[in-house]
Coordinates of C-alpha atoms and ligand atoms in Angstrom, one line a residue:
M1 CA -2.6 -287.0 254.9
I2 CA -4.6 -283.8 254.3
K3 CA -2.3 -283.1 251.4
K4 CA -3.0 -286.5 250.0
L5 CA -6.7 -286.2 250.3
A6 CA -6.7 -282.8 248.7
A7 CA -4.6 -284.2 245.9
I8 CA -6.9 -287.1 245.4
G9 CA -9.9 -284.9 245.4
F10 CA -8.5 -282.7 242.7
F11 CA -7.2 -285.6 240.8
L12 CA -10.6 -287.2 240.6
S13 CA -12.2 -284.0 239.3
L14 CA -9.4 -283.5 236.7
V15 CA -9.4 -287.1 235.6
T16 CA -13.1 -287.2 235.4
S17 CA -13.2 -284.3 233.1
L18 CA -10.4 -285.8 231.0
T19 CA -11.7 -289.3 230.6
L20 CA -15.4 -288.4 230.2
G21 CA -14.6 -286.1 227.4
Q22 CA -15.8 -283.0 229.2
V23 CA -12.5 -281.3 229.0
Q24 CA -12.5 -277.6 229.3
E25 CA -12.7 -275.9 225.9
I26 CA -9.4 -274.7 224.6
T27 CA -10.3 -271.1 224.2
G28 CA -8.2 -268.1 223.5
N29 CA -10.7 -265.7 225.0
C30 CA -8.3 -264.5 227.7
S31 CA -8.6 -261.3 229.6
I32 CA -5.5 -259.2 229.9
P33 CA -4.6 -258.1 233.4
D34 CA -3.9 -254.5 234.2
A35 CA -0.1 -254.7 234.1
P36 CA 2.5 -252.7 232.1
E37 CA 2.4 -253.8 228.5
W38 CA 6.1 -254.6 228.5
T39 CA 5.5 -257.4 230.9
R40 CA 3.3 -259.4 228.6
H41 CA 6.2 -261.1 226.9
A42 CA 8.9 -260.2 229.5
V43 CA 11.6 -262.6 230.6
F44 CA 13.3 -261.7 233.9
Y45 CA 16.9 -262.5 234.9
Q46 CA 17.6 -262.5 238.7
I47 CA 20.9 -261.1 239.7
Y48 CA 22.5 -261.6 243.1
P49 CA 24.9 -258.7 243.3
Q50 CA 27.5 -260.2 245.6
T51 CA 28.2 -263.1 243.3
F52 CA 27.5 -262.0 239.7
N53 CA 30.6 -260.1 238.6
D54 CA 33.4 -258.5 240.6
S55 CA 34.8 -255.5 238.7
N56 CA 37.3 -254.2 241.4
G57 CA 39.0 -257.5 242.4
D58 CA 37.8 -257.5 246.1
G59 CA 36.2 -260.9 245.8
I60 CA 32.6 -259.5 246.0
G61 CA 30.4 -258.7 243.0
D62 CA 29.4 -255.0 242.5
L63 CA 27.1 -252.8 240.4
N64 CA 29.8 -251.8 238.0
G65 CA 30.4 -255.5 237.4
I66 CA 26.7 -255.9 236.6
I67 CA 26.9 -253.1 234.1
Q68 CA 29.8 -254.9 232.4
K69 CA 27.5 -257.9 231.9
L70 CA 24.4 -256.2 230.6
D71 CA 25.2 -257.2 227.1
Y72 CA 25.3 -260.8 228.2
V73 CA 21.8 -260.4 229.8
K74 CA 20.7 -258.9 226.5
S75 CA 22.2 -261.8 224.5
L76 CA 20.2 -264.3 226.5
G77 CA 17.0 -262.6 225.4
A78 CA 16.1 -261.4 228.9
N79 CA 14.6 -257.9 228.9
A80 CA 14.3 -257.3 232.6
I81 CA 16.3 -257.8 235.8
W82 CA 15.4 -258.4 239.4
L83 CA 18.3 -257.1 241.5
N84 CA 18.5 -258.5 245.0
P85 CA 19.2 -255.9 247.8
F86 CA 22.1 -253.6 247.2
F87 CA 21.5 -251.3 250.2
D88 CA 23.8 -250.5 253.1
S89 CA 23.6 -253.3 255.6
P90 CA 25.4 -255.2 258.4
F91 CA 24.7 -258.3 256.2
N92 CA 23.3 -260.6 258.8
D93 CA 20.9 -261.8 256.1
A94 CA 22.9 -261.1 252.9
G95 CA 21.6 -257.5 252.6
Y96 CA 17.9 -258.3 253.4
D97 CA 18.6 -256.4 256.6
V98 CA 18.7 -252.8 255.5
R99 CA 20.6 -250.2 257.6
D100 CA 20.2 -247.3 255.2
Y101 CA 17.5 -247.4 252.5
Y102 CA 19.0 -244.4 250.7
K103 CA 22.5 -245.7 250.3
V104 CA 24.1 -248.4 248.1
A105 CA 26.3 -250.6 250.3
P106 CA 29.9 -249.5 249.7
R107 CA 30.9 -253.0 248.8
Y108 CA 28.6 -252.7 245.7
G109 CA 29.5 -249.2 244.8
T110 CA 27.7 -245.8 245.1
N111 CA 24.3 -244.4 244.4
D112 CA 25.8 -243.0 241.2
D113 CA 26.6 -246.5 240.1
A114 CA 23.0 -247.5 240.7
K115 CA 21.8 -244.6 238.6
R116 CA 24.3 -245.6 235.9
L117 CA 23.1 -249.2 236.1
F118 CA 19.5 -248.1 235.5
E119 CA 20.6 -245.9 232.6
E120 CA 22.8 -248.5 230.9
A121 CA 20.1 -251.1 231.3
H122 CA 17.5 -248.8 229.7
R123 CA 19.9 -248.1 226.8
R124 CA 19.7 -251.8 226.1
R125 CA 15.9 -251.9 226.6
I126 CA 16.3 -253.8 229.8
K127 CA 14.1 -252.9 232.8
V128 CA 15.4 -253.2 236.4
I129 CA 13.3 -253.8 239.5
F130 CA 14.8 -253.6 243.0
D131 CA 14.1 -255.5 246.2
Y132 CA 11.9 -253.4 248.5
V133 CA 12.5 -254.9 251.9
I134 CA 10.2 -253.0 254.3
T135 CA 8.7 -255.5 256.7
Y136 CA 11.6 -255.0 259.0
T137 CA 15.0 -253.2 259.1
A138 CA 18.5 -254.2 260.2
I139 CA 19.1 -254.2 264.0
D140 CA 21.4 -251.2 263.6
H141 CA 19.2 -249.1 261.4
P142 CA 19.1 -245.6 263.1
W143 CA 15.3 -245.9 263.5
F144 CA 15.7 -249.0 265.6
V145 CA 18.6 -247.6 267.5
E146 CA 16.3 -244.7 268.5
S147 CA 13.4 -247.1 269.2
C148 CA 15.5 -249.0 271.7
K149 CA 16.0 -246.0 273.9
Q150 CA 14.3 -245.6 277.3
Q151 CA 13.3 -242.1 276.6
P152 CA 10.2 -242.0 274.3
N153 CA 11.0 -240.4 270.9
K154 CA 9.7 -240.2 267.3
Y155 CA 10.7 -243.9 266.7
T156 CA 9.5 -245.5 269.9
N157 CA 6.4 -247.0 268.1
W158 CA 8.0 -247.6 264.8
Y159 CA 8.7 -251.2 265.8
V160 CA 6.6 -253.8 267.6
W161 CA 7.6 -253.8 271.3
N162 CA 5.8 -255.2 274.3
D163 CA 6.0 -253.2 277.6
N164 CA 7.7 -255.5 280.0
V165 CA 11.0 -257.3 279.4
W166 CA 10.0 -260.0 281.9
K167 CA 6.7 -260.8 280.2
M168 CA 7.0 -263.5 277.6
E169 CA 4.2 -263.5 275.0
E170 CA 2.1 -266.5 274.5
G171 CA 0.1 -268.0 271.6
E172 CA 0.8 -267.0 268.1
F173 CA 3.6 -264.6 269.0
A174 CA 5.3 -266.7 271.6
N175 CA 8.6 -267.2 269.8
R176 CA 8.6 -264.0 267.9
F177 CA 9.9 -261.7 270.7
I178 CA 13.6 -261.0 271.5
Q179 CA 14.3 -260.3 275.1
G180 CA 16.8 -258.0 276.7
Y181 CA 18.1 -255.9 273.8
G182 CA 18.6 -252.1 274.3
H183 CA 17.7 -249.9 277.2
R184 CA 14.0 -250.0 276.8
N185 CA 11.8 -252.1 279.1
G186 CA 10.3 -254.5 276.6
N187 CA 10.9 -257.2 274.1
F188 CA 10.8 -256.5 270.3
M189 CA 9.3 -258.6 267.7
R190 CA 11.4 -260.0 264.9
N191 CA 10.1 -260.7 261.4
F192 CA 12.7 -263.2 260.3
Y193 CA 16.1 -263.7 262.0
W194 CA 16.5 -262.3 265.5
S195 CA 18.3 -259.3 264.1
Q196 CA 15.5 -258.2 261.8
P197 CA 13.1 -256.2 264.0
A198 CA 9.5 -255.9 262.6
L199 CA 8.4 -252.5 261.5
N200 CA 5.1 -251.6 263.1
F201 CA 2.2 -251.8 260.8
G202 CA -0.1 -252.3 263.8
F203 CA -2.4 -255.2 264.8
G204 CA -5.5 -256.1 262.9
Q205 CA -7.3 -256.8 266.1
P206 CA -5.3 -255.2 269.0
D207 CA -5.8 -256.9 272.3
T208 CA -7.3 -254.1 274.5
N209 CA -5.4 -255.5 277.6
K210 CA -2.2 -255.0 275.8
K211 CA -1.8 -251.3 275.1
W212 CA 1.4 -251.8 273.2
Q213 CA -0.6 -253.5 270.4
L214 CA -1.3 -250.4 268.3
P215 CA -4.2 -250.2 265.8
T216 CA -3.2 -250.1 262.1
N217 CA -4.3 -246.4 261.9
H218 CA -2.2 -245.2 264.8
P219 CA -0.5 -241.9 263.8
D220 CA 3.0 -243.4 264.4
V221 CA 2.2 -246.3 262.2
L222 CA 0.9 -244.0 259.5
A223 CA 4.0 -241.8 259.8
M224 CA 6.2 -244.8 259.4
R225 CA 4.3 -245.9 256.3
E226 CA 4.7 -242.5 254.7
E227 CA 8.5 -242.7 255.2
L228 CA 8.5 -246.1 253.4
K229 CA 6.7 -244.5 250.5
K230 CA 9.4 -241.9 250.2
I231 CA 12.0 -244.7 250.0
F232 CA 10.0 -246.3 247.2
C233 CA 9.9 -243.0 245.2
Y234 CA 13.5 -242.3 245.8
W235 CA 14.7 -245.3 243.8
M236 CA 11.9 -245.0 241.3
D237 CA 12.9 -241.4 240.6
M238 CA 16.4 -242.6 240.1
G239 CA 15.3 -244.8 237.3
A240 CA 14.1 -248.2 238.7
D241 CA 11.3 -249.9 236.9
G242 CA 9.5 -251.4 239.9
I243 CA 9.9 -253.6 242.9
R244 CA 10.0 -257.1 244.2
A245 CA 8.4 -256.7 247.7
D246 CA 10.0 -259.0 250.3
M247 CA 7.7 -260.9 252.6
A248 CA 4.9 -258.7 251.3
G249 CA 2.1 -260.5 253.2
A250 CA 3.8 -260.0 256.6
L251 CA 3.0 -256.4 257.5
V252 CA 0.1 -256.2 259.9
K253 CA 0.3 -258.5 262.9
G254 CA -2.4 -260.8 264.2
S255 CA -5.5 -261.3 262.2
D256 CA -5.6 -258.7 259.5
V257 CA -9.4 -258.4 259.6
N258 CA -9.5 -255.2 257.6
G259 CA -7.0 -256.1 255.0
D260 CA -4.6 -253.3 256.0
T261 CA -1.6 -255.2 254.6
K262 CA -3.2 -255.1 251.3
K263 CA -4.3 -251.5 251.7
F264 CA -0.6 -250.4 252.2
W265 CA 0.3 -252.1 248.9
Q266 CA -2.7 -250.6 247.2
E267 CA -1.4 -247.2 248.2
I268 CA 1.9 -248.0 246.6
R269 CA 0.0 -249.2 243.5
Q270 CA -1.8 -245.9 243.5
I271 CA 1.5 -244.1 243.5
V272 CA 2.5 -246.3 240.6
R273 CA -0.7 -245.4 238.7
E274 CA -0.1 -241.7 239.2
K275 CA 3.6 -241.3 239.0
Y276 CA 5.1 -244.4 237.4
P277 CA 2.5 -246.0 235.1
Q278 CA 5.1 -248.3 233.4
A279 CA 6.3 -249.7 236.8
F280 CA 5.9 -253.3 237.7
M281 CA 5.1 -254.6 241.2
V282 CA 5.9 -258.2 242.2
S283 CA 5.3 -259.7 245.6
E284 CA 6.9 -262.4 247.6
W285 CA 3.6 -263.4 249.2
S286 CA 2.9 -266.8 247.7
Y287 CA -0.8 -266.3 247.9
P288 CA -1.9 -264.8 244.6
K289 CA -5.6 -264.6 245.7
D290 CA -4.6 -261.9 248.1
A291 CA -1.5 -260.5 246.5
L292 CA -3.0 -259.7 243.2
D293 CA -5.5 -257.3 244.7
A294 CA -2.5 -255.0 245.0
F295 CA 0.4 -256.3 242.9
H296 CA 0.7 -257.1 239.2
A297 CA 2.4 -260.4 240.0
D298 CA 3.1 -262.8 242.8
F299 CA 5.8 -265.4 243.3
F300 CA 3.9 -268.6 244.1
H301 CA 6.7 -270.7 245.4
W302 CA 6.4 -271.0 249.2
F303 CA 4.2 -274.1 249.1
D304 CA 4.9 -277.8 249.1
G305 CA 3.5 -278.3 245.6
Y306 CA 6.2 -276.0 244.1
N307 CA 8.9 -277.5 246.2
D308 CA 8.0 -281.0 245.2
L309 CA 7.7 -279.9 241.6
M310 CA 11.1 -278.4 241.0
Q311 CA 13.4 -279.2 243.9
K312 CA 15.5 -282.1 244.7
E313 CA 17.0 -280.3 247.7
S314 CA 14.1 -278.2 248.9
W315 CA 13.6 -276.9 252.4
R316 CA 10.9 -279.6 252.8
I317 CA 13.1 -282.4 251.7
L318 CA 16.1 -281.3 253.7
N319 CA 14.0 -280.9 256.8
G320 CA 12.3 -284.3 256.3
F321 CA 8.8 -283.0 255.6
S322 CA 8.6 -284.7 252.2
E323 CA 10.1 -287.8 250.6
G324 CA 11.3 -285.5 247.9
H325 CA 10.1 -286.7 244.6
S326 CA 10.4 -283.8 242.2
Y327 CA 8.2 -284.1 239.1
F328 CA 11.3 -283.2 237.1
D329 CA 13.4 -286.2 238.2
K330 CA 14.0 -289.0 235.9
E331 CA 13.0 -291.6 238.6
G332 CA 9.5 -290.6 237.6
K333 CA 8.0 -290.5 241.0
G334 CA 6.6 -287.0 241.0
N335 CA 3.0 -286.0 241.3
I336 CA 1.9 -283.2 238.9
A337 CA -1.7 -283.5 240.0
Y338 CA -0.9 -282.3 243.5
F339 CA 0.9 -279.3 242.2
L340 CA -2.0 -278.5 239.8
S341 CA -4.6 -278.8 242.5
K342 CA -3.0 -275.9 244.3
Y343 CA -2.0 -273.9 241.2
M344 CA -5.4 -274.1 239.3
D345 CA -7.2 -273.0 242.4
Q346 CA -5.1 -269.8 242.4
Y347 CA -5.0 -269.4 238.7
N348 CA -8.7 -269.6 238.1
A349 CA -9.4 -267.1 240.8
T350 CA -6.7 -264.5 239.7
K351 CA -6.0 -264.8 236.0
S352 CA -7.9 -261.7 235.1
K353 CA -6.1 -259.7 237.8
G354 CA -2.4 -260.4 237.4
Y355 CA 0.3 -263.0 237.0
I356 CA 1.4 -266.0 239.0
L357 CA 5.1 -266.5 238.9
L358 CA 6.8 -269.9 239.3
P359 CA 10.5 -268.9 239.4
M360 CA 13.2 -271.1 237.8
G361 CA 15.3 -271.1 240.9
N362 CA 16.1 -268.3 243.3
H363 CA 18.6 -267.4 246.1
D364 CA 16.5 -269.1 248.8
N365 CA 16.2 -272.5 247.1
A366 CA 18.7 -275.1 246.0
R367 CA 19.7 -274.7 242.4
M368 CA 17.8 -276.7 240.0
N369 CA 20.9 -278.6 239.1
V370 CA 21.3 -281.2 241.8
Q371 CA 22.6 -284.2 239.7
R372 CA 20.7 -283.2 236.7
T373 CA 21.8 -283.4 233.0
T374 CA 21.4 -280.7 230.3
D375 CA 18.4 -282.6 229.0
D376 CA 16.8 -282.7 232.4
L377 CA 17.3 -279.0 233.0
E378 CA 16.1 -278.1 229.5
I379 CA 12.7 -279.7 230.3
I380 CA 12.4 -277.5 233.5
M381 CA 13.2 -274.4 231.4
A382 CA 10.7 -275.5 228.8
F383 CA 8.0 -275.7 231.5
G384 CA 9.1 -272.3 232.9
M385 CA 8.9 -270.6 229.5
T386 CA 5.5 -272.1 228.5
I387 CA 3.4 -271.8 231.7
P388 CA 1.3 -268.6 232.3
G389 CA 2.9 -265.6 233.8
I390 CA 6.5 -264.3 233.5
P391 CA 9.6 -266.4 233.7
F392 CA 12.3 -265.5 236.2
I393 CA 15.6 -267.2 235.6
Y394 CA 18.0 -267.2 238.5
Y395 CA 21.6 -266.2 237.4
G396 CA 23.6 -269.3 236.4
N397 CA 20.7 -271.6 236.0
E398 CA 20.8 -270.9 232.3
I399 CA 24.2 -272.6 232.1
G400 CA 23.3 -275.3 234.6
M401 CA 25.3 -274.2 237.6
K402 CA 25.3 -276.8 240.3
E403 CA 24.0 -276.6 243.8
L404 CA 27.3 -276.8 245.7
S405 CA 27.5 -278.7 248.9
D406 CA 29.3 -277.8 252.1
M407 CA 29.6 -274.1 251.4
P408 CA 30.3 -271.7 254.2
Q409 CA 26.9 -270.6 255.5
I410 CA 27.8 -267.0 255.6
E411 CA 25.4 -264.0 256.0
G412 CA 22.5 -266.2 257.0
A413 CA 22.8 -268.4 254.0
Y414 CA 22.0 -271.7 255.8
K415 CA 21.7 -274.8 253.7
P416 CA 20.5 -275.0 250.9
R417 CA 20.9 -271.2 250.3
A418 CA 24.7 -270.9 250.3
G419 CA 25.0 -273.7 247.7
A420 CA 22.9 -271.6 245.3
R421 CA 24.7 -268.3 245.8
T422 CA 28.2 -269.2 244.6
P423 CA 29.9 -266.9 242.0
M424 CA 28.7 -266.9 238.4
Q425 CA 30.9 -269.0 236.1
W426 CA 31.9 -266.9 233.1
T427 CA 34.9 -268.7 231.9
S428 CA 37.1 -271.7 232.6
G429 CA 39.9 -269.4 233.9
R430 CA 40.8 -268.1 237.3
N431 CA 37.9 -268.0 239.7
C432 CA 35.7 -268.9 236.7
G433 CA 36.2 -265.3 235.5
F434 CA 34.1 -263.9 238.4
S435 CA 36.9 -262.1 240.1
T436 CA 40.7 -261.4 240.0
A437 CA 40.9 -261.7 243.8
D438 CA 42.7 -264.5 245.6
F439 CA 40.5 -267.6 245.9
S440 CA 40.5 -267.2 249.7
K441 CA 38.9 -263.7 249.4
L442 CA 35.9 -264.7 247.3
Y443 CA 32.5 -264.1 248.9
L444 CA 31.8 -267.8 248.4
P445 CA 34.1 -270.3 246.7
V446 CA 33.6 -270.8 243.0
D447 CA 32.8 -274.3 241.6
T448 CA 36.2 -275.9 241.2
S449 CA 35.0 -279.1 239.7
I450 CA 36.4 -280.2 236.3
D451 CA 33.0 -280.1 234.7
A452 CA 31.9 -276.8 236.1
P453 CA 29.8 -275.2 233.3
N454 CA 30.7 -271.7 232.1
V455 CA 29.3 -269.1 229.8
A456 CA 32.2 -268.9 227.4
S457 CA 32.2 -272.5 226.4
E458 CA 28.5 -272.8 226.3
E459 CA 28.2 -269.9 224.0
N460 CA 30.3 -271.8 221.5
D461 CA 28.4 -275.1 221.8
P462 CA 25.1 -275.2 219.8
S463 CA 23.8 -278.0 222.0
S464 CA 24.6 -276.4 225.3
L465 CA 21.9 -275.6 227.9
L466 CA 22.6 -271.9 227.3
N467 CA 21.8 -272.1 223.6
R468 CA 18.7 -274.2 224.3
V469 CA 17.5 -271.7 226.9
K470 CA 18.0 -268.8 224.4
K471 CA 15.8 -270.7 221.9
L472 CA 13.1 -271.1 224.5
I473 CA 13.3 -267.5 225.5
Q474 CA 12.8 -266.5 221.8
L475 CA 9.7 -268.6 221.7
K476 CA 8.4 -266.9 224.8
H477 CA 8.9 -263.5 223.1
T478 CA 7.4 -264.3 219.8
E479 CA 4.6 -266.7 220.2
P480 CA 1.3 -264.9 221.0
A481 CA 0.0 -268.1 222.8
L482 CA 2.9 -267.8 225.2
A483 CA 2.0 -264.3 226.3
A484 CA 1.9 -264.0 230.1
Y485 CA -1.9 -263.8 230.1
A486 CA -2.6 -266.4 227.4
E487 CA -5.1 -269.1 228.6
F488 CA -3.7 -272.2 230.3
V489 CA -5.6 -275.5 229.8
P490 CA -4.2 -278.7 231.3
L491 CA -5.0 -281.6 229.0
Y492 CA -3.3 -284.6 230.6
A493 CA -2.1 -284.5 234.2
K494 CA -2.7 -287.7 236.1
E495 CA -1.6 -288.4 239.6
N496 CA 1.8 -290.1 239.9
S497 CA 2.0 -290.4 236.1
Y498 CA 3.7 -288.9 233.1
P499 CA 3.6 -287.1 230.7
F500 CA 2.1 -283.7 231.5
V501 CA 0.3 -282.1 228.6
Y502 CA -1.2 -278.6 228.4
A503 CA -2.3 -276.0 225.9
R504 CA -1.9 -272.3 225.9
A505 CA -4.2 -270.2 223.8
N506 CA -4.5 -266.6 222.8
G507 CA -7.2 -265.8 220.1
K508 CA -6.7 -268.2 217.3
E509 CA -3.1 -269.0 218.4
V510 CA -2.7 -272.3 220.2
I511 CA 0.4 -274.0 221.6
L512 CA 0.6 -277.5 222.8
V513 CA 3.2 -278.6 225.3
V514 CA 4.2 -282.1 226.2
L515 CA 6.7 -282.8 229.0
N516 CA 8.1 -286.1 230.1
P517 CA 11.0 -285.7 232.5
S518 CA 10.8 -289.3 233.5
A519 CA 13.4 -291.8 232.1
Q520 CA 10.5 -294.1 231.1
A521 CA 8.7 -293.7 227.8
S522 CA 5.0 -292.8 228.4
S523 CA 1.9 -292.2 226.5
A524 CA -1.2 -290.0 226.8
E525 CA -4.7 -289.9 225.4
F526 CA -6.8 -286.8 225.8
N527 CA -9.6 -284.7 224.4
F528 CA -8.6 -282.0 221.9
N529 CA -11.4 -279.9 220.6
I530 CA -9.4 -277.9 218.0
S531 CA -9.1 -278.8 214.3
Y532 CA -5.8 -278.2 212.7
K533 CA -3.8 -279.0 209.6
K534 CA -0.4 -279.6 211.3
L535 CA 1.5 -279.5 214.5
Q536 CA 4.6 -277.5 213.9
L537 CA 7.5 -278.4 216.2
L538 CA 9.0 -275.4 217.8
A539 CA 11.4 -276.8 220.3
G540 CA 12.4 -280.2 221.7
K541 CA 11.9 -283.7 220.1
E542 CA 9.6 -284.7 217.4
M543 CA 7.1 -287.2 219.0
N544 CA 4.6 -289.7 217.8
I545 CA 1.5 -287.5 218.1
G546 CA -1.8 -287.5 216.2
K547 CA -5.6 -287.1 216.5
K548 CA -8.5 -289.4 215.7
E549 CA -11.8 -287.6 215.9
K550 CA -11.6 -285.6 219.0
T551 CA -9.0 -287.6 220.8
M552 CA -5.3 -286.8 220.6
K553 CA -2.8 -289.5 221.3
C554 CA 0.9 -289.2 221.9
E555 CA 3.8 -291.5 222.6
V556 CA 6.5 -289.8 224.4
P557 CA 10.1 -291.0 224.8
G558 CA 11.8 -290.8 228.2
I559 CA 13.4 -287.4 229.2
S560 CA 11.9 -285.4 226.4
F561 CA 9.6 -282.5 225.7
A562 CA 7.9 -280.9 222.8
V563 CA 6.3 -277.5 222.1
Y564 CA 4.0 -277.5 219.1
K565 CA 2.3 -274.8 217.3
V566 CA -1.2 -275.9 216.3
K567 CA -1.9 -274.6 212.8
Ligands
LIG601 C1 12.9 -263.5 251.6 C2 14.2 -263.3 251.0 O1 14.2 -263.8 249.7 C3 15.2 -264.1 251.8 O2 16.5 -264.2 251.2 C4 15.3 -263.4 253.2 O3 16.2 -264.1 254.0 C5 13.9 -263.4 253.8 N1 12.9 -262.8 252.9 C6 13.9 -262.5 255.0 O4 14.1 -261.2 254.4

C-alpha cells in the first residue's frame, strides 16, 4: 500500500509536468563526478570465476581460463571486468566467505595467476576490479579461530560477541547471534549466513549496559580496520584496478549516528587518491545517497523497483512479495513510474557525486532470460546501455543464457542464484566448451537444451543477441550523450503504461531513447524543447516519430526500441 501511494505521488508529479508542458529542460549542462576518467565510457563485464572457463579440466573455472578468454571480452567491447571472489575459502557462500585474504583459492590457481591476469588484461586495455569482502570472514578464518578461544588474545574483539552464551539478544539483533560455537562464553553475530561471522566495526551507539558492544573507535576495532586496508593495498599493488565492496553499508552495528561506516570507506578512498588515483570503487550498498559520499559508484539493485523492472524471477516474486510484473515483459503490466520514483530521488541527489549502477543481471539474481526472446532481451540491453552510469553485463547475458531451473543449490546458491551461475556456453560441443571434465564433475550442470545459446554460433549470426549487444556497446563508447555522467531526462513515463521515453544530453549532444517491451503497439506525446533537423536512428527499429511545435509524438510498435541521435 505504502509502495502504491508513493508511486501514485510521484506519478502525479511526473505526469503533471509532462502534460502541463512544464517538462524539465533538456540540458547538457552536466557536472562530471570525481571518478577516474576511464570510467566515463566504460562497459564492465562480470565474471564468476567458477563457471566461466575451465582450463585444467577439473570441472571448475579458473584464472588461467579467464586469461584465455580475455580476447573474447575485448571483442565484446567491454573494457573492464568485475571478478567475483577468488580467495581461499571453505565455499559455504561460493567464495564470499574468505579464509585467507592473501591467497588465491587453489581451485582457481595461484597468486601468480592473479598477477598474470591483471597484466594480460592491461595489455588489452581492460581494467579488473576485485571483490573486497570485508564485512565478515569465513568461519574458519584464523582470526575467527583465535577469537573463539576462551583465553583473551589479539583477535578476541575482532568479531562481535556477546558475553554470555545463555543470553539471547532481543530487538534488532535478535536473530543475528549464533549460539554455542567455540570455547568462548558468548554468542557471535553473523553478517549473512550463520558461517559468516561479522567483523567488529563497533556500535554506533553502544548500550552502556552491554560492555561487549564496543565503540567504533575502540583500539581493537581500529587495529582490525588497519589490517583490512593492508589487504586492499596488497591486491592493488599486484595490479588490480579497484574494488566492488560487498555489503558495503553493513559495517557498523546499530544506529550509525556518526557515519563511521562511511568514514571507513572514505579512508579507503583517501588511500586511492594518494596511491592509486586511477582506481575505481564500487559499492554494493544500494543507497547511493550514502554510498556516493565515499564510493565512485553504487549498485542500486536491492530494492523492489529494480526487481520489478528487470526480473521475472526475483527474490520478491519467488517469495511472494510481489505479483511479479516486470516492465520488460511483453504482457505489458509493468510500472515504470514506480521504478522512476525511487531512481530519480537518488539520481537528483547524487548525480554530481558519482554513478548509480543498474546491473544487467548478476550472480544473486535470476538471469534476465526467463522465457524471453532475443528481441525482448535486446530491449533490456538497450535500456542498460543508455541509462546514466556504467553498464555491468553479467557473463552469458550477452548471448541470452537462460535461468536454469532445479539446479543443485550448492555453496549457498539457493534459488534463484544457482540457476544464474551455470557454466558459460562457448560452443555447441561437449559441456558447451566450458570444460573437458566429465559432465558429473562440473561445478554446476551446463544447459543441455537443444536451443542453448552459445558464443560460437552467435558470433557468426549477424542478428544474434551477441552482435546486437556489441552494437549497443559501441554506441555507449562513442556517443558523448551516453557518457556515464550525461544528463538524464525522462520524457514519457506513465504509470502502468508504455512506452518509456527519455533523453540523454551532454553539451549540444542529445540522444532520444524509446522503449516498448510490451507486445502491444503504443504511442506517446510529450514536450520536447529542442529544435533539430533530423533524428538519426542509431539502433533498433525506425518508428513513426515527429514534432509539431513543441510536442513530439511517436507511435511505437510492440516489442521494439529505438535510439535516436538528435541533430
Ligand atoms: C552479496 C554477494 O553478492 C552475495 O553473493 C553474497 O552471498 C552476499 N553478499 C553475502 O556475502
